Structures are given as C-alpha cells and as structure tokens.
mmCIF file of C-alpha atoms in Angstrom:
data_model
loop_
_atom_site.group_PDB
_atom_site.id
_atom_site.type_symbol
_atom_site.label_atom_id
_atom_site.label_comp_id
_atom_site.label_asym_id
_atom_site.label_seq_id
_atom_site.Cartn_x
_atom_site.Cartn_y
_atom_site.Cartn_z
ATOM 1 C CA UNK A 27 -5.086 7.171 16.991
ATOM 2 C CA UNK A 28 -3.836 10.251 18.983
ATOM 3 C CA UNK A 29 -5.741 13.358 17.371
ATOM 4 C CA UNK A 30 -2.212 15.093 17.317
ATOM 5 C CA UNK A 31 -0.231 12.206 15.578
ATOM 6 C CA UNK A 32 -3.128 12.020 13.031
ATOM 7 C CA UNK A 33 -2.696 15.891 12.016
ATOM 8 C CA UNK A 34 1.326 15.464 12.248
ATOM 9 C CA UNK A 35 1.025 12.855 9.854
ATOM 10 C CA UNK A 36 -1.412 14.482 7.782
ATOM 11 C CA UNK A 37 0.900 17.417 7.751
ATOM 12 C CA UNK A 38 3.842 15.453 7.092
ATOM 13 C CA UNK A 39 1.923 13.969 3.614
ATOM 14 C CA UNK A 40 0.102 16.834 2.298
ATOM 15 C CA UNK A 41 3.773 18.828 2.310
ATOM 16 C CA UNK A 42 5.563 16.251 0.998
ATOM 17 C CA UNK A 43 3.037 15.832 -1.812
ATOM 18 C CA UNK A 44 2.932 19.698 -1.809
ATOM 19 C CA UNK A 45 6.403 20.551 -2.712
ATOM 20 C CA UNK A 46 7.655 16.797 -4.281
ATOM 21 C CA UNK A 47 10.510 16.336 -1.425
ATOM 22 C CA UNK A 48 11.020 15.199 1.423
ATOM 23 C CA UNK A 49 13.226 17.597 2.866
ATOM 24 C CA UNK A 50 10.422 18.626 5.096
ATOM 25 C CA UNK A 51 11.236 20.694 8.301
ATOM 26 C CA UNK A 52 9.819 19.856 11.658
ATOM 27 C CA UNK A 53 8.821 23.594 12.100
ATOM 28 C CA UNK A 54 7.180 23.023 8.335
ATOM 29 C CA UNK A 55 4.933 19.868 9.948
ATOM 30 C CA UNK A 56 4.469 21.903 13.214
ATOM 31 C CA UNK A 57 3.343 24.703 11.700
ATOM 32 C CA UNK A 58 0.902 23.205 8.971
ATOM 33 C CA UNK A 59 -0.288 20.910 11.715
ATOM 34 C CA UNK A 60 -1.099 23.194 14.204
ATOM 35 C CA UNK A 61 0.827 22.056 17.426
ATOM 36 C CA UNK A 62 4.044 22.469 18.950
ATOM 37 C CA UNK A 63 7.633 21.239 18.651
ATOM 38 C CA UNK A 64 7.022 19.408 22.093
ATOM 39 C CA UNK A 65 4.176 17.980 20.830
ATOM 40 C CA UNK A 66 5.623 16.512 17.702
ATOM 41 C CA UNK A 67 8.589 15.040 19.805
ATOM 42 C CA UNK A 68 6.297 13.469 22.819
ATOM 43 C CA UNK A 69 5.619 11.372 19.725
ATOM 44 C CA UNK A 70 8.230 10.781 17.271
ATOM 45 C CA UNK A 71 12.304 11.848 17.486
ATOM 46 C CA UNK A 72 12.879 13.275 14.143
ATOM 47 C CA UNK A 73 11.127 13.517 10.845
ATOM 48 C CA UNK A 74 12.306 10.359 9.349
ATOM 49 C CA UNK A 75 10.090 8.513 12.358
ATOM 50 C CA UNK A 76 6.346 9.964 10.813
ATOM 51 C CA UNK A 77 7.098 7.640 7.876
ATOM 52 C CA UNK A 78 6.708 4.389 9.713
ATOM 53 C CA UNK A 79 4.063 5.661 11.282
ATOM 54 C CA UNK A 80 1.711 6.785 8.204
ATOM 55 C CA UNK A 81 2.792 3.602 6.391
ATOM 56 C CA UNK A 82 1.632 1.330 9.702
ATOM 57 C CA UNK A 83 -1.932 3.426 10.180
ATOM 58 C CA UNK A 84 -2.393 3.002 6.213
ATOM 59 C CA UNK A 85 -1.460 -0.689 6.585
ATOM 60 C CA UNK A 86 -3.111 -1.547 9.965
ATOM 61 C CA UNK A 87 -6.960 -3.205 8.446
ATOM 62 C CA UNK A 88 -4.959 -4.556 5.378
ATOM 63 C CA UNK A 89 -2.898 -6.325 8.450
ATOM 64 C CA UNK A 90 -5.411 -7.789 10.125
ATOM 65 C CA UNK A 91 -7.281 -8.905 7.043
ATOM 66 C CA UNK A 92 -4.253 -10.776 5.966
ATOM 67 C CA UNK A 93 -3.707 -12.371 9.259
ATOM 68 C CA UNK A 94 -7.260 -14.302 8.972
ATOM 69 C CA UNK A 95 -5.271 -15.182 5.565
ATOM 70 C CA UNK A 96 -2.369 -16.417 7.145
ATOM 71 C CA UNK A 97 -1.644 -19.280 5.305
ATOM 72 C CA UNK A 98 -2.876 -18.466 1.732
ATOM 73 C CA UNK A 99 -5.930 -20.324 0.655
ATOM 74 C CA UNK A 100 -8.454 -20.247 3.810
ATOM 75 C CA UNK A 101 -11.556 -22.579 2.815
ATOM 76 C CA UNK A 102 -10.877 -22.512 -0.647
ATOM 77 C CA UNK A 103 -10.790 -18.482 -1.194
ATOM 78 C CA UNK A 104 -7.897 -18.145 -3.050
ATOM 79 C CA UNK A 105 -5.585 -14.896 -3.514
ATOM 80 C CA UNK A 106 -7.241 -12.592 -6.055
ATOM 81 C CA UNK A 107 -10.004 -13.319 -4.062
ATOM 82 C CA UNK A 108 -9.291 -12.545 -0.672
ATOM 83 C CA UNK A 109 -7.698 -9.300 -2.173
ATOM 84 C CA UNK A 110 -10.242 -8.213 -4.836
ATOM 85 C CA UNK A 111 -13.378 -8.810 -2.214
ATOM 86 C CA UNK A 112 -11.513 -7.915 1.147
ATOM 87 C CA UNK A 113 -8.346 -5.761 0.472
ATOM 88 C CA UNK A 114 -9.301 -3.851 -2.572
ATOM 89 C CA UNK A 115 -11.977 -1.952 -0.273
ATOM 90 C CA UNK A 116 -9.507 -1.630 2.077
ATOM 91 C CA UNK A 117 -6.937 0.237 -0.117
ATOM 92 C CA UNK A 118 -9.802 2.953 -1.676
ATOM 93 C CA UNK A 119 -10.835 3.497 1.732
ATOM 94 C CA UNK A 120 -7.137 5.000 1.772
ATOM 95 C CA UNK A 121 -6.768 5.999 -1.391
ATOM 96 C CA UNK A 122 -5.526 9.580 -1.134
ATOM 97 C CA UNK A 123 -2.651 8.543 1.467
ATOM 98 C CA UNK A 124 -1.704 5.576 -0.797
ATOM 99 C CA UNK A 125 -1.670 8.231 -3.813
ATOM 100 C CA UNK A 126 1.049 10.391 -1.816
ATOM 101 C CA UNK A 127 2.796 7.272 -1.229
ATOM 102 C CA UNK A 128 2.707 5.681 -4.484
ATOM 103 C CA UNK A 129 3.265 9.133 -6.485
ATOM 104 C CA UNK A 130 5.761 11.369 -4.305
ATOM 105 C CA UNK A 131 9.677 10.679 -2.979
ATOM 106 C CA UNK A 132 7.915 8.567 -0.500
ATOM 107 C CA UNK A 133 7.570 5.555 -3.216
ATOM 108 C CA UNK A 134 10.673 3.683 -2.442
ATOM 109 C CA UNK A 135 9.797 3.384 1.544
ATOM 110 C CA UNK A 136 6.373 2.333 0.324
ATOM 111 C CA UNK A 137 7.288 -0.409 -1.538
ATOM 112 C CA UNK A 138 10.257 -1.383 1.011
ATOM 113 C CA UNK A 139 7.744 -1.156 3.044
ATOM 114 C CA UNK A 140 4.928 -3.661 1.033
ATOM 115 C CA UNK A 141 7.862 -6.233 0.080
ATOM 116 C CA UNK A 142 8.432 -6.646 3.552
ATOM 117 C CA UNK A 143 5.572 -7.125 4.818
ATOM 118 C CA UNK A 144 3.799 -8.751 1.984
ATOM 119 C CA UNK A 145 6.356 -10.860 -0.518
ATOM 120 C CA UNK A 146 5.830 -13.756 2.210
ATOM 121 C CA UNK A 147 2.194 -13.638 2.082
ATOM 122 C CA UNK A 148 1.541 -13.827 -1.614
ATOM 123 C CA UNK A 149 4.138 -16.910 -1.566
ATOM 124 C CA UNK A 150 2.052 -18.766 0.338
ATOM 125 C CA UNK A 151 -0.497 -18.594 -2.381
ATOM 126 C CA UNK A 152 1.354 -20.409 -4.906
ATOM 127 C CA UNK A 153 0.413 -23.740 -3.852
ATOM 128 C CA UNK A 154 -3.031 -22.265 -6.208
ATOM 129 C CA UNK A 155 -0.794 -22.632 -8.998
ATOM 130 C CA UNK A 156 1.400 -24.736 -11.300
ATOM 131 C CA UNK A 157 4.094 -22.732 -11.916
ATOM 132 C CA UNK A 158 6.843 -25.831 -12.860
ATOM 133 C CA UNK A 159 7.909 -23.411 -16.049
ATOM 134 C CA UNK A 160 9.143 -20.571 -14.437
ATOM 135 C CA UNK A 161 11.354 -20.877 -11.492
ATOM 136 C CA UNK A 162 9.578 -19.573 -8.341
ATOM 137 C CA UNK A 163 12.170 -17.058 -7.359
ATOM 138 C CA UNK A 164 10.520 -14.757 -10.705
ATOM 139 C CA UNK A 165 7.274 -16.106 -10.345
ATOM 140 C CA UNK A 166 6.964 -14.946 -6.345
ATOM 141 C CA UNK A 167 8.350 -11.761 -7.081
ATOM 142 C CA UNK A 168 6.406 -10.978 -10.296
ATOM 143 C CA UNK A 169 3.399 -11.874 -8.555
ATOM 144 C CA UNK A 170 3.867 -8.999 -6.099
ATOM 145 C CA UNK A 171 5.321 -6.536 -8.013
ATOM 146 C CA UNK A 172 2.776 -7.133 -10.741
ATOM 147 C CA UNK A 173 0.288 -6.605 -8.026
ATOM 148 C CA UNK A 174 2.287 -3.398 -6.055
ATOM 149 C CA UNK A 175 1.727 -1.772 -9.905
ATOM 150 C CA UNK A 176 -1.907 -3.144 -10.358
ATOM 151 C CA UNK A 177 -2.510 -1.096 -7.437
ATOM 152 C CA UNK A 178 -0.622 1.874 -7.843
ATOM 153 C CA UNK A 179 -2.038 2.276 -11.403
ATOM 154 C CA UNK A 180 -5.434 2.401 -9.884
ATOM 155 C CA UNK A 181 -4.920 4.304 -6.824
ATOM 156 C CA UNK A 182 -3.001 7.239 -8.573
ATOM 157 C CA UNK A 183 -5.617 7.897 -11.250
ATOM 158 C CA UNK A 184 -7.357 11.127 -10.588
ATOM 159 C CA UNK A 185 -10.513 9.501 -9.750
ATOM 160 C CA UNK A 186 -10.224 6.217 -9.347
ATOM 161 C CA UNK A 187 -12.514 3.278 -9.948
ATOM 162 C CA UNK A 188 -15.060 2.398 -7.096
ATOM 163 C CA UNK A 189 -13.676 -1.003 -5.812
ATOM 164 C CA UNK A 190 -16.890 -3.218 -7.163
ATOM 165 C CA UNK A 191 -15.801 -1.414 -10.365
ATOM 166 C CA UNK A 192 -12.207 -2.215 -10.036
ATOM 167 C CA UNK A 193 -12.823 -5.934 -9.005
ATOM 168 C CA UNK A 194 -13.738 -6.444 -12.525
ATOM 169 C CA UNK A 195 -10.871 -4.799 -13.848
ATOM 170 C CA UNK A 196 -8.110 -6.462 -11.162
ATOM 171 C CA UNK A 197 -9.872 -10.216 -12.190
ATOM 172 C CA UNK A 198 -9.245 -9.218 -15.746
ATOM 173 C CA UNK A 199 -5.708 -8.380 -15.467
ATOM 174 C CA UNK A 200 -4.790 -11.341 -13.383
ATOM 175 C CA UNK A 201 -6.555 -14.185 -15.733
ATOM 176 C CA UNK A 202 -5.524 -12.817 -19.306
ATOM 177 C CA UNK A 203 -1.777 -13.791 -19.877
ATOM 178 C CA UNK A 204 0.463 -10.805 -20.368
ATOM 179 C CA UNK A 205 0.913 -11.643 -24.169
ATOM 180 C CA UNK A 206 -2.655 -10.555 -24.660
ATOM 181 C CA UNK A 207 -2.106 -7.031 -23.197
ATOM 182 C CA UNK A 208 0.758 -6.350 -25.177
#
C-alpha cells in the first residue's frame, strides 16, 4: 500500500475515533497526516472515499482466506473452524482499526460493509447443520450477526484476548445454546 494512503487513512481513523464524528475535514486528515491537499486527492475525491478504502485494507487477508473457503466446508473444516484457526488471527492482527470501526460513527458502514461481503459466505455453511426448526432466513442472519457481535465484543475490550485464548472462548459461545447464557 502507498505510504501516503496508509497515513491518510490512519489519519482519517485516529480523528474520527478522536473526536466521535465523522464530520472530519480534508484539511483535518491533511494536516494530521502530514501531506498535501493534492496528495490526498491523487488518491481519493472526497472524504467519504477513505472509508472504502480502510474497510478493503482491513478486509483484504480475511478475503483471501475466505476465498480458499469458497464453498463452506473445504475437506471437512467446517465454519467455526476455518474462522477460529484462520480468521480469528487475522482480525487481532487488526484489532485497533477494527476497534475504531466497531466502536465510533463508522459502525454502520462496517457492518454494511461485513453483511455484504460476508452474509453469503456463512450461508454456505449451513449444509453443517440441521436447522429444519427455524426457518433459514433467521437462522442465516443470526448466524452472522451473532458472529459480527462475537467479534466486536472481543475486539473492543481494552485489551483483548490473544487469539489461542479467544479460540476457546469463540468455540464456547458457538456450542452452548443461548438458553444457557441467559
């Protein structure tokens, strides 16, 4: 990644988590980021355009780990699998962007952002399960939802868990049936 996209972006986060808005100025990210207005349009045309951007850089090993998932269950690895051994280490590597994004006025472009890239992806798991009870419209969309929390919950704690630690925790959540955490 471009050096100077890296610090607009970083910029762009660290004042939006700064002052809880997003009405962030270009001259605010310009100025915090070091580099000039030319700069920060030779790469994006407004603000609005970083946010794509940091949610795509955050996003891009996640990506490619789910694409060598494409169709769910690859040689028997099933989904709280393939996430708790190759995504959760993922996610803590990027744990203080996904904080920002989880925590500040960014959250509803996040998880835009996670349903549309993701909701197909963790339907193509439920083959794994017998879900003939509840009609698959609420169990697809619980699934990811209930996961989209799983993971803000962890992310957003002040220090949060080391994945191996996590992994432990994320298993336990996802086996006990919700009437046994209330």
């Amino acid at each position: 990644m471009n050096k100077s996209v890296k610090k607009i972006m970083d910029s762009y986060l660290y004042l939006v988590d700064l002052h809880n808005s997003l009405e962030i100025s270009i001259s605010d990210i310009t100025n915090v980021a070091g580099v000039s207005r030319a700069t920060f349009y030779n790469h994006f045309d407004s603000v609005e355009d970083v946010i794509p951007c940091i949610e795509e850089s955050v996003d891009a090993k996640i990506s490619e780990c789910i694409n060598n998932h494409p169709n769910g269950v690859t040689q028997g690895i099933g989904i709280i699998d393939v996430i708790s051994n190759e995504i959760l280490p993922l996610i803590y590597e990027n744990r203080e962007i996904l904080k920002i994004l989880y925590t500040s006025p960014l959250h509803p472009y996040w998880i835009d952002y996670l349903k549309a890239n993701y909701s197909k992806w963790v339907s193509s798991f439920k083959s794994e399960y017998d879900c003939r009870t509840v009609p698959s419209y609420y169990a697809e969309n619980l699934t990811y939802l209930f996961f989209f929390s799983i993971i803000e919950l962890w992310v957003s704690k002040p220090v949060p868990e080391t994945p191996a630690e996590f992994r432990k925790i994320f298993h336990s959540l996802f086996s006990v049936p919700i009437s046994q955490l209330l």
